[in-house]
Tab-separated table of C-alpha atoms and ligand atoms in Angstrom:
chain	number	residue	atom	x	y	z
A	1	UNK	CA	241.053	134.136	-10.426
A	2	UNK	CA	237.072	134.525	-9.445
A	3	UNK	CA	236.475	138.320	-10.319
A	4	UNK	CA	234.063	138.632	-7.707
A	5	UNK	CA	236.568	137.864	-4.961
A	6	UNK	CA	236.496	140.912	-2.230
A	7	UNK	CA	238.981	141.780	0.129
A	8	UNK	CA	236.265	145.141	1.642
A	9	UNK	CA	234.861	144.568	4.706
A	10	UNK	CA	231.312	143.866	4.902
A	11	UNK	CA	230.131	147.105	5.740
A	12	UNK	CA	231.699	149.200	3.174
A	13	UNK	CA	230.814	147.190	0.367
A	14	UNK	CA	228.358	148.939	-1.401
A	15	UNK	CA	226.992	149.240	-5.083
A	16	UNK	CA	229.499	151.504	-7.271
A	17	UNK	CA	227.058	153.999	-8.839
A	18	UNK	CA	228.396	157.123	-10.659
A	19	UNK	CA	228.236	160.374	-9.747
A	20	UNK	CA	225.547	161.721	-11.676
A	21	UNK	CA	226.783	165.588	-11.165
A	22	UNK	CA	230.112	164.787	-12.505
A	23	UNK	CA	228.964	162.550	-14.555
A	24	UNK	CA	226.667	164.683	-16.059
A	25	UNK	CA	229.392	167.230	-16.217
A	26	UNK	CA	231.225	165.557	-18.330
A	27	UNK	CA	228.937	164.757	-20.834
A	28	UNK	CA	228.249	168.980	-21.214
A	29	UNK	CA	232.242	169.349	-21.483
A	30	UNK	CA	232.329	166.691	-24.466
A	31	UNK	CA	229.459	169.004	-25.696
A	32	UNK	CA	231.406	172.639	-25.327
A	33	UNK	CA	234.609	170.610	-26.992
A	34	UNK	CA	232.351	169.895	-30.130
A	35	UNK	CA	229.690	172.593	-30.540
A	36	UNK	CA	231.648	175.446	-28.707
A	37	UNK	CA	230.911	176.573	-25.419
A	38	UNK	CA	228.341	179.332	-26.981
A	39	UNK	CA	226.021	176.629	-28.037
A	40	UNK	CA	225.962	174.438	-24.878
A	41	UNK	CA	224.253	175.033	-21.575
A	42	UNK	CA	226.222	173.205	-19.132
A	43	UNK	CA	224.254	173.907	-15.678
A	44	UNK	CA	225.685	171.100	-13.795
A	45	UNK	CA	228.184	172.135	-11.095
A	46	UNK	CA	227.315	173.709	-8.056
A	47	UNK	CA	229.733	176.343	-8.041
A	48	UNK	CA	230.139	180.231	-9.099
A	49	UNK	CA	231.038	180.691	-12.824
A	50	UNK	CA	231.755	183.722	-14.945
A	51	UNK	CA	229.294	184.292	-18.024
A	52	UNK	CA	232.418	182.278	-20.079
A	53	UNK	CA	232.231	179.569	-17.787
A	54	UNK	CA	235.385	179.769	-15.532
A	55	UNK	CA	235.329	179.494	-11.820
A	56	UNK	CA	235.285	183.105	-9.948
A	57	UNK	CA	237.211	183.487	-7.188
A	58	UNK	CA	237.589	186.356	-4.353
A	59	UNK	CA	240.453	188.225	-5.920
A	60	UNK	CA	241.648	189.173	-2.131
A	61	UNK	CA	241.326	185.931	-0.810
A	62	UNK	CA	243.298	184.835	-3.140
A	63	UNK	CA	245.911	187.346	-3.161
A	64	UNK	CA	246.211	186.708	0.128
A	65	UNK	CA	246.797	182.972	-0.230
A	66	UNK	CA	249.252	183.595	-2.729
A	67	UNK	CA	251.493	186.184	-0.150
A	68	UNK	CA	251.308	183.346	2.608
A	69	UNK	CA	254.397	182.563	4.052
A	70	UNK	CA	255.944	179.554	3.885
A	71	UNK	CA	255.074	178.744	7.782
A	72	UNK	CA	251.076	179.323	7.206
A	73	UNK	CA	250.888	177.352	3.760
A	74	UNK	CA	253.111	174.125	4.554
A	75	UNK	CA	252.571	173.676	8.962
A	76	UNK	CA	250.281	171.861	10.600
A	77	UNK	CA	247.307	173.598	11.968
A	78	UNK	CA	246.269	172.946	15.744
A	79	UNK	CA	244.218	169.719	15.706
A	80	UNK	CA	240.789	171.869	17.035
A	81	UNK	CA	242.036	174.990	14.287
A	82	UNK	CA	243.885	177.911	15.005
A	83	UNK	CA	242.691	180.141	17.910
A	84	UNK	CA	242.223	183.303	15.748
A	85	UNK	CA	240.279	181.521	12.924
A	86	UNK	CA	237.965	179.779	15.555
A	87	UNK	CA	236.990	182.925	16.591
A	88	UNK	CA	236.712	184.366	13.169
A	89	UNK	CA	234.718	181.567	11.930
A	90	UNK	CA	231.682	182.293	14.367
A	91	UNK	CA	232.040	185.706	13.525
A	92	UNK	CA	231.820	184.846	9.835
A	93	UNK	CA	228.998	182.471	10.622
A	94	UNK	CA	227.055	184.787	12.690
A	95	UNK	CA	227.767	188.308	11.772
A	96	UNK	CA	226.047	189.909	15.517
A	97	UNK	CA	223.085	187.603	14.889
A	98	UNK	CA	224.781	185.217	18.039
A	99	UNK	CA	221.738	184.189	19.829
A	100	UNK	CA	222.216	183.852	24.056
A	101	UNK	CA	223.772	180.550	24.019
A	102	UNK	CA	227.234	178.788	24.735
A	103	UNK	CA	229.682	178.372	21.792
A	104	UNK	CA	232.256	176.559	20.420
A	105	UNK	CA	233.881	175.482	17.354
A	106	UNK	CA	235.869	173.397	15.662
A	107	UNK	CA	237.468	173.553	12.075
A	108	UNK	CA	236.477	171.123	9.846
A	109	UNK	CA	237.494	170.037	6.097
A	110	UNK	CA	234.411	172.269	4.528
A	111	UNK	CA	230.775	171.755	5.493
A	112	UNK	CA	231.246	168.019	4.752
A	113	UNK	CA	233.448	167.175	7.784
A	114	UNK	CA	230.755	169.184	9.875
A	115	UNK	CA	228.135	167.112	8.909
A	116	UNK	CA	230.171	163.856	9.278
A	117	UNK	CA	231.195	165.243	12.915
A	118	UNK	CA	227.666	165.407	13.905
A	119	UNK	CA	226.183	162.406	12.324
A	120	UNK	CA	229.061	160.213	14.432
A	121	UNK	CA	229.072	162.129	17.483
A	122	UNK	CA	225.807	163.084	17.817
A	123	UNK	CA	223.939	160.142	16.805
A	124	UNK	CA	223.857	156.006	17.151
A	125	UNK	CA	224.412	153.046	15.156
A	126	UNK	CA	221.474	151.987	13.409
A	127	UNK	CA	219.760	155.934	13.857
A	128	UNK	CA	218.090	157.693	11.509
A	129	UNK	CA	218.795	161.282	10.769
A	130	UNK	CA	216.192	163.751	9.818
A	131	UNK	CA	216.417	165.948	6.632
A	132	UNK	CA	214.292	167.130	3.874
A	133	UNK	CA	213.090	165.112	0.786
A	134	UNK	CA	215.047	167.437	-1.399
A	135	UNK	CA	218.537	166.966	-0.336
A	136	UNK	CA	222.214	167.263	-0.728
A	137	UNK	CA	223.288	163.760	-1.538
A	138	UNK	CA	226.205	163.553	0.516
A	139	UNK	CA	223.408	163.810	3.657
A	140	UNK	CA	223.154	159.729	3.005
A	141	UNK	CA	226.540	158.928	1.701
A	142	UNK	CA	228.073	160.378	5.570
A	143	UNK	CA	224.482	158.533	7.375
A	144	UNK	CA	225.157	155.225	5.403
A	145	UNK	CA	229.174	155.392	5.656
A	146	UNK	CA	228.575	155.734	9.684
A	147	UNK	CA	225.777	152.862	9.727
A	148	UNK	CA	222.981	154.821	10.268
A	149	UNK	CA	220.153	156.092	7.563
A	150	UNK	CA	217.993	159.394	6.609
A	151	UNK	CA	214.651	159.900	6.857
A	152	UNK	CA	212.828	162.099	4.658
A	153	UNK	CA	210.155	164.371	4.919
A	154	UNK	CA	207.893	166.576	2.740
A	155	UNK	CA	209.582	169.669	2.574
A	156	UNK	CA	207.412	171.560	0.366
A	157	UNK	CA	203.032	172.573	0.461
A	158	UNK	CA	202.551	175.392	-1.808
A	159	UNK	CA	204.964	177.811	-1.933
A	160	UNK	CA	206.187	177.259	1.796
A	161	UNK	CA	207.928	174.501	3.790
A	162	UNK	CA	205.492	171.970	4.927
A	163	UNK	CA	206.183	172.263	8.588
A	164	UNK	CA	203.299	169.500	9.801
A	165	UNK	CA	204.724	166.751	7.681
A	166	UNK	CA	208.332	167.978	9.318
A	167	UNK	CA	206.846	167.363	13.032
A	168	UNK	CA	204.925	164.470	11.923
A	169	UNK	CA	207.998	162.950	11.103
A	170	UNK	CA	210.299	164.390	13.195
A	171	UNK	CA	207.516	162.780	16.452
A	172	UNK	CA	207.918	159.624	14.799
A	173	UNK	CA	211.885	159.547	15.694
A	174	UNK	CA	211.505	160.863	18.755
A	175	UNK	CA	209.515	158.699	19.867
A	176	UNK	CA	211.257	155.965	18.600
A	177	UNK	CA	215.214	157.216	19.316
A	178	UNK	CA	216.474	158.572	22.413
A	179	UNK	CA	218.322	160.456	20.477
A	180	UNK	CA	217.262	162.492	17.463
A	181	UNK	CA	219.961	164.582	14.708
A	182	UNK	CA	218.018	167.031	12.220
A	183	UNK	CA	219.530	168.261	9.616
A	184	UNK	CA	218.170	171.380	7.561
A	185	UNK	CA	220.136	173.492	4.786
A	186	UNK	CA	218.329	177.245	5.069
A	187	UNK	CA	218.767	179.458	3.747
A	188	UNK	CA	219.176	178.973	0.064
A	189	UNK	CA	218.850	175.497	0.281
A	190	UNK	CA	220.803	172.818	-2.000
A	191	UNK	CA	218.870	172.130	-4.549
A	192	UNK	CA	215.715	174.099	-4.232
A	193	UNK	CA	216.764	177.778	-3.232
A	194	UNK	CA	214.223	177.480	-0.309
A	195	UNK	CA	214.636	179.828	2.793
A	196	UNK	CA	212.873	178.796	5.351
A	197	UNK	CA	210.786	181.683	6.954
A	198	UNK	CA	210.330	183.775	10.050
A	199	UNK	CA	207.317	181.948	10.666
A	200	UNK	CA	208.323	178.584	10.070
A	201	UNK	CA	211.276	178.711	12.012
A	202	UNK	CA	208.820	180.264	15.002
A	203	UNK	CA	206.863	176.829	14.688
A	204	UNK	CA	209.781	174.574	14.327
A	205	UNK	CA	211.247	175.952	17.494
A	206	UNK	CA	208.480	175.853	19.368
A	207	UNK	CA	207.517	172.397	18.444
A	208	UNK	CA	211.472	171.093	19.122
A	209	UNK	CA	211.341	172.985	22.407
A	210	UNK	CA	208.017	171.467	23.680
A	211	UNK	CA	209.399	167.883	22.142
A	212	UNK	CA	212.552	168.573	24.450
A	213	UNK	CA	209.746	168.838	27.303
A	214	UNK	CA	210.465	165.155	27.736
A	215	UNK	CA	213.874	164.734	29.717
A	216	UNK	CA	215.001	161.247	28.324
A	217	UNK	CA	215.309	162.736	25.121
A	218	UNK	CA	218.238	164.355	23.196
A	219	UNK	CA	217.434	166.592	20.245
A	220	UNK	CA	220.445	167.625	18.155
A	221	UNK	CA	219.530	170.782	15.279
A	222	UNK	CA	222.048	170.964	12.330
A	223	UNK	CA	221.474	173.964	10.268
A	224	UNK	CA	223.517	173.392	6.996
A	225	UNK	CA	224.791	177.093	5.988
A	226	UNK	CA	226.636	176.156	3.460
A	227	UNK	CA	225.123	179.491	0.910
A	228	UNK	CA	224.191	181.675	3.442
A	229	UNK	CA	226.490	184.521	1.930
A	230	UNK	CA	224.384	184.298	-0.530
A	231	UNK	CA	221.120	184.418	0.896
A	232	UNK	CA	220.243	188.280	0.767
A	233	UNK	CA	221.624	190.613	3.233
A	234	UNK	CA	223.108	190.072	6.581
A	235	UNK	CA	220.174	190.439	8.785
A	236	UNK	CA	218.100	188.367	6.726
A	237	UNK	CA	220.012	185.576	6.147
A	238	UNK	CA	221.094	185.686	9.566
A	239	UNK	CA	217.975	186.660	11.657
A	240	UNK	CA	216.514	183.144	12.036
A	241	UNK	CA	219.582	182.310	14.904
A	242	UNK	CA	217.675	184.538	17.247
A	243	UNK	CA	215.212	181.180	17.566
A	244	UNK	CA	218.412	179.496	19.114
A	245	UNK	CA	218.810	181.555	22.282
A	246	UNK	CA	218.164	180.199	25.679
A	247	UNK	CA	217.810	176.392	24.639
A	248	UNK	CA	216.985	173.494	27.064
A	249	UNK	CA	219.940	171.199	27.842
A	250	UNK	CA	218.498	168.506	25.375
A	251	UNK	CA	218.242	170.542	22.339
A	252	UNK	CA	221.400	171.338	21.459
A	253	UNK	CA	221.842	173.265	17.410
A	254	UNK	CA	224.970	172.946	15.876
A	255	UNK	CA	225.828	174.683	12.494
A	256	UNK	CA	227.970	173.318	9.864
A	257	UNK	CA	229.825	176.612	7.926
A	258	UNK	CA	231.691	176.654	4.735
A	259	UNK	CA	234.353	178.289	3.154
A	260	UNK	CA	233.786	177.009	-0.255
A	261	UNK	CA	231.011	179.299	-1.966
A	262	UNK	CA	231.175	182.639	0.593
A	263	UNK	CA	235.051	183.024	0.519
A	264	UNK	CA	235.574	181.100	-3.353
A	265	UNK	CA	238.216	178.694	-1.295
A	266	UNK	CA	236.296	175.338	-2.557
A	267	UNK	CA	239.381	173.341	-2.580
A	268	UNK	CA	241.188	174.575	0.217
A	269	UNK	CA	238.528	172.543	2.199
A	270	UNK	CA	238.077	175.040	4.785
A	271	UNK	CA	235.051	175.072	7.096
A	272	UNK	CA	233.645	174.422	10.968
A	273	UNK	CA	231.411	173.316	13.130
A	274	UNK	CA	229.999	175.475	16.219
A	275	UNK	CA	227.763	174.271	18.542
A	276	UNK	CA	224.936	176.646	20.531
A	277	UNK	CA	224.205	174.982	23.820
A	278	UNK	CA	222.390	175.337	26.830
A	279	UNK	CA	225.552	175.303	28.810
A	280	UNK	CA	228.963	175.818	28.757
A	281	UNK	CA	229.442	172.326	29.508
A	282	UNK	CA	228.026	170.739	26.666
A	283	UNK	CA	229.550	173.384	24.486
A	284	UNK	CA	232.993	171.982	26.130
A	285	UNK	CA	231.746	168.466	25.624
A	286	UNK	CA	231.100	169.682	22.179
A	287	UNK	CA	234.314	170.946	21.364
A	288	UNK	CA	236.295	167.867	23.211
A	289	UNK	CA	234.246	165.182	21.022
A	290	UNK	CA	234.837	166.855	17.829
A	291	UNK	CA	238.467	167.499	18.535
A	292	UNK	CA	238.704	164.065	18.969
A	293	UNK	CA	236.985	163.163	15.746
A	294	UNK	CA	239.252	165.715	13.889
A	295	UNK	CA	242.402	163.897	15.344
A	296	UNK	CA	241.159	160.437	13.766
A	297	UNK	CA	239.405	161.470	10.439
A	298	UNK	CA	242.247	163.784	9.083
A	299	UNK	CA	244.024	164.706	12.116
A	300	UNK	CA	243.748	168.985	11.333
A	301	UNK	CA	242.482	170.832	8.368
A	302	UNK	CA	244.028	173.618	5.990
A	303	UNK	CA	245.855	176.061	8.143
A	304	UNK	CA	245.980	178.449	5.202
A	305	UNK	CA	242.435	178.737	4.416
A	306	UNK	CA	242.221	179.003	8.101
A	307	UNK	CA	244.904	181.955	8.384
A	308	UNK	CA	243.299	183.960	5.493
A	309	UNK	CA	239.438	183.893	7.629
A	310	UNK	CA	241.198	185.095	10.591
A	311	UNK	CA	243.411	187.671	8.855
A	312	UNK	CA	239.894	189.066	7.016
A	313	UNK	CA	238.080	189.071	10.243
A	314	UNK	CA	241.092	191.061	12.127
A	315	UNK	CA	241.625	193.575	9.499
A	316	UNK	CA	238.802	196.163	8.504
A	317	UNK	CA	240.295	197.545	5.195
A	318	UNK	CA	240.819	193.553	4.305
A	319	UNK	CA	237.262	192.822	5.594
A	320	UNK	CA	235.304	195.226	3.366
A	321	UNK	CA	237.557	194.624	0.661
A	322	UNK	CA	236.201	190.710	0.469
A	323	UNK	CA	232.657	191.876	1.209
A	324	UNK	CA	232.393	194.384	-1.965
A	325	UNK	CA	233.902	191.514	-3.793
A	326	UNK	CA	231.213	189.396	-2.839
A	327	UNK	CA	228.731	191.137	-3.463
A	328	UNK	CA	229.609	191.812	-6.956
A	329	UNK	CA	228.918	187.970	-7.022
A	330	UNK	CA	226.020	187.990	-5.554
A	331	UNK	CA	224.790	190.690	-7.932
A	332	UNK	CA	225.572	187.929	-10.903
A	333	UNK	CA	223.913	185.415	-9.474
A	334	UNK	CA	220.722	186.899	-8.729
A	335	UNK	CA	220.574	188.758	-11.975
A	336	UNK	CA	220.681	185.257	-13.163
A	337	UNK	CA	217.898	183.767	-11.061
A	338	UNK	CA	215.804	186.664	-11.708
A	339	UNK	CA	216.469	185.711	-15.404
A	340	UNK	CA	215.462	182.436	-15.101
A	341	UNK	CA	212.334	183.157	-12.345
A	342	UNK	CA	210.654	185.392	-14.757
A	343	UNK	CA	210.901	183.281	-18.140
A	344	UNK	CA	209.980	180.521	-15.776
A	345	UNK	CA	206.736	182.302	-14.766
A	346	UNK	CA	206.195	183.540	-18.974
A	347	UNK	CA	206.236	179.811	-20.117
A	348	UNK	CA	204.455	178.418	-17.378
A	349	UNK	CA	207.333	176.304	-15.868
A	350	UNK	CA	206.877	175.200	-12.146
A	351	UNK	CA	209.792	175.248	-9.906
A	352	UNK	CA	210.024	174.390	-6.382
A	353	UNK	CA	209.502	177.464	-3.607
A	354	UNK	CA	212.759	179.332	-4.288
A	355	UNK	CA	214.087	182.094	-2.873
A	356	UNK	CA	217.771	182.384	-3.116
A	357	UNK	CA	221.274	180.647	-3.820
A	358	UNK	CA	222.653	178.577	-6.650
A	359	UNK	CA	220.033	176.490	-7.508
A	360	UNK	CA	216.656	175.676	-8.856
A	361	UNK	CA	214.869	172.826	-9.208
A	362	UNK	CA	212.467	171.959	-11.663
A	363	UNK	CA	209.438	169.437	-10.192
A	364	UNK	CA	208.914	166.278	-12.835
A	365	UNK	CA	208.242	162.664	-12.863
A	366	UNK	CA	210.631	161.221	-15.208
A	367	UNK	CA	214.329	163.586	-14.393
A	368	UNK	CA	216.347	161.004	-15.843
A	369	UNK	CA	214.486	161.184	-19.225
A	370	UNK	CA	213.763	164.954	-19.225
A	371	UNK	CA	217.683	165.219	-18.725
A	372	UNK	CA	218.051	163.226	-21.261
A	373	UNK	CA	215.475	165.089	-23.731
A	374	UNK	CA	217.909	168.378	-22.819
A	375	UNK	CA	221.153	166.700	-23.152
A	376	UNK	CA	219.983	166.507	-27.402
A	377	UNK	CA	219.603	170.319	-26.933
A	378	UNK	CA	222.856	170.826	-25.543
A	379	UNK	CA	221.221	171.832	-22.104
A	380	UNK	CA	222.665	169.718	-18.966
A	381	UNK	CA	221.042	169.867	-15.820
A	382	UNK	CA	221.148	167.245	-12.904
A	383	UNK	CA	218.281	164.887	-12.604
A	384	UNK	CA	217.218	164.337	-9.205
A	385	UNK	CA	214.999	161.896	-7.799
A	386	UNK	CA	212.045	164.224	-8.165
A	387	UNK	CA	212.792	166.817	-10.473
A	388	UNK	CA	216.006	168.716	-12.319
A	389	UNK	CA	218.081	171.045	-10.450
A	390	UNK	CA	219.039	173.626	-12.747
A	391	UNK	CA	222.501	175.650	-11.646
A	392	UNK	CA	222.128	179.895	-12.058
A	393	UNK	CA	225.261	179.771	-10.526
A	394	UNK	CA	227.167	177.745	-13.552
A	395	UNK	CA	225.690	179.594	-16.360
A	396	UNK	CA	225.121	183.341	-18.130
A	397	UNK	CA	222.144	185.220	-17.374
A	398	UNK	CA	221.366	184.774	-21.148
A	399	UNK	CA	221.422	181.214	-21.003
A	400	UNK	CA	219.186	181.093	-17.630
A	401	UNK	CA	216.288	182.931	-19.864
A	402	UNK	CA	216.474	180.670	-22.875
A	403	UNK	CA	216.428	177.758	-20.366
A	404	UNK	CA	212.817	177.497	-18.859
A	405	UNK	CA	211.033	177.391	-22.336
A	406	UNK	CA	213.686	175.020	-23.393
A	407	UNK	CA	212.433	172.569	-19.866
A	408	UNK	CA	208.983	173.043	-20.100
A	409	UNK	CA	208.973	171.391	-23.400
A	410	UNK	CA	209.736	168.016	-21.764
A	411	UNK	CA	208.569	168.165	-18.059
B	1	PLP	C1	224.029	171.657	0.994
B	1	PLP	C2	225.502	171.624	1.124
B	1	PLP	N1	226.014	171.448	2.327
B	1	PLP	C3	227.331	171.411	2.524
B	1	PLP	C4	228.202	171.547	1.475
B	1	PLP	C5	229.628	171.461	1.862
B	1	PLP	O1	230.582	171.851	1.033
B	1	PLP	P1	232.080	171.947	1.536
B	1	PLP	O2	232.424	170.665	2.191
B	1	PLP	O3	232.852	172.211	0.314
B	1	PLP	O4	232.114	173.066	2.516
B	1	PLP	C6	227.715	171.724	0.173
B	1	PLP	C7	228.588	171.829	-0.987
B	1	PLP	O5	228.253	171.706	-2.116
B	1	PLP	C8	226.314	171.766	-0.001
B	1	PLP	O6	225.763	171.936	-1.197
């Protein structure tokens, strides 16, 4: 039989390539399993480890899974969510920082089925979506799996975003698309740790705003919140939504929210998306479309991980029980980005503008052979297309201040 006989239809056949996280993953584990896990810096996964390398979780949240009854853990959610979580969700998303616009959400499997939600609904075949040249990789696996494509833009001059080559490009697609889907990850951005500022989001606002001047056109916002638990207190993580009150009809911001990293519940594939639009309308429209989508992409999502938000959100002594637990976690992490900012600054390593989160990436021509260079050191970090991200989050605050001596020997 011919080997190269295909039964996938044209538009999902595509080149296999390997994940290169998991891959690279992988290749640290083989590493721990042979020089013990002492001797091996494994700063590949993009989730919150222990100094020994296990997975931390929320001990409430958890608890609380564990004590669900049978009814919350096995049913079927509602296909939109439950009621009580989709209320707890914007809550959890906005924390009083709710700008004067209509709302709505919808649960979602994690941030992913957010994103996916607005690149079909929001966007046409053929489109191309907006985002930064630093991305989240799954940004172009959801564009290309839909038929449409990303667009990239600078997102860095000196140790700031580089908001004219953002409305240089984002002018481009307006001009050329009647419709136009941006999507941004601030604050603590996936895989720089970028934030993007008071400032910046002042001119990006302005500039969508006098864009959505012209009345044929349809501008669509994502903001990709996927760390912002983890972005510094409340009000400053959450300040920048005030730019999202009283929108024109044609600029509508939608905001895809996670459960994975700010309530540990990774698997349980939790998540929404909320819309803030001019009208209640569109926020209806909104809410119908997405439904919709839900019912023929995976029909509802978790109920459980949806029951435990809601329950946190309802209860006070359950609430601040989760948010001391975070921010023992948060503590960690930053001890261990502080660890690695400061030996990064002694040896003379340049990083990209960080300012928060899991990760940091390392600037350099060749990733691929600079990972490579590490891997022989028993240090495994991704390679990206234009540098290495580096994960605080993955590894002990020892190990993040042996690591930037142990980079700048090869970048
Ligand atoms: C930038 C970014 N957006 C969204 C997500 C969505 O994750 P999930 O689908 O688990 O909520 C992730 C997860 O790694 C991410 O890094």
């Amino acid at each position: 039989m011919n080997s190269h006989f295909s039964m996938v239809a044209p538009h999902s056949k595509r080149p296999v390539v390997p994940d290169v996280i998991f891959g690279t993953g992988r290749e640290a584990q083989d590493a721990e399993a042979k020089y013990g896990f002492e001797k091996v810096i494994n700063s590949t996964l993009g989730v919150l480890m222990d100094d020994t390398g296990q997975l931390v979780f929320l001990p409430t949240v958890m608890e609380r899974l564990r004590d669900l009854p049978d009814s919350e853990l096995g049913a079927y959610a509602p296909i939109a969510g439950l009621p009580d979580y989709l209320s707890a969700v914007q809550e959890a998303c906005f924390r009083g920082h709710k700008p004067n616009a209509f709302t709505e959400a919808v649960a979602t499997p994690g941030g992913t089925g957010a994103i996916k939600h607005a690149v079909w609904n929001y966007t046409e075949m053929g489109d191309e979506v907006l985002i930064a040249d630093w991305y989240w990789a799954p940004y172009k696996t959801i564009a290309e799996e839909h038929g449409r494509r990303i667009r990239t833009f600078n997102y860095f001059k000196g140790d700031g975003m580089n908001v004219e080559a953002f409305k240089g490009a984002a002018s481009e697609l307006i001009a050329a698309q009647e419709r136009v889907l941006i999507i941004l990850n601030t604050p603590a951005h996936n895989p720089t740790g970028y934030s993007i500022s008071e400032g910046e989001w002042e001119e990006i606002m302005g500039f969508l705003r006098e864009q959505a001047k012209d009345a044929a056109k349809k501008i669509i916002l994502m903001v990709d919140v996927a760390y912002i638990d983890f972005a510094g207190s409340i009000e400053a993580s959450r300040d920048f939504f005030k730019h999202f009150g009283d929108l024109p009809q044609n600029l509508l911001v939608l905001t895809a929210f996670s459960l994975s990293k700010g309530y540990t519940m990774y698997g349980m594939r939790g998540g929404a998306i909320i819309c803030l639009a001019a009208t209640q309308a569109l926020a209806l429209e909104f809410k119908d479309v997405c439904s919709y989508s839900n019912r023929a992409a995976w029909s509802n999502g978790t109920r459980a991980a949806m029951r435990i938000l809601a329950d946190v959100y309802k209860d006070p002594v359950l609430f601040q029980k989760v948010e001391a637990e975070r921010e023992v976690f948060k503590d960690l992490l930053n001890a261990r980005n502080k660890a690695f900012m400061e030996e990064a600054e002694k040896v003379g390593l340049q990083v990209c503008p960080f300012r928060d989160g899991f990760f940091i990436t390392i600037p350099c021509k060749d990733p691929a052979a600079v990972s490579n260079a590490l891997k022989k050191e028993n240090l495994f970090a991704v390679p990206l297309q234009g540098g290495l991200r580096f994960a605080p989050c993955a590894v002990s605050e020892e190990k993040c201040r042996i690591a930037p001596a142990m980079i700048k020997k090869y970048v």
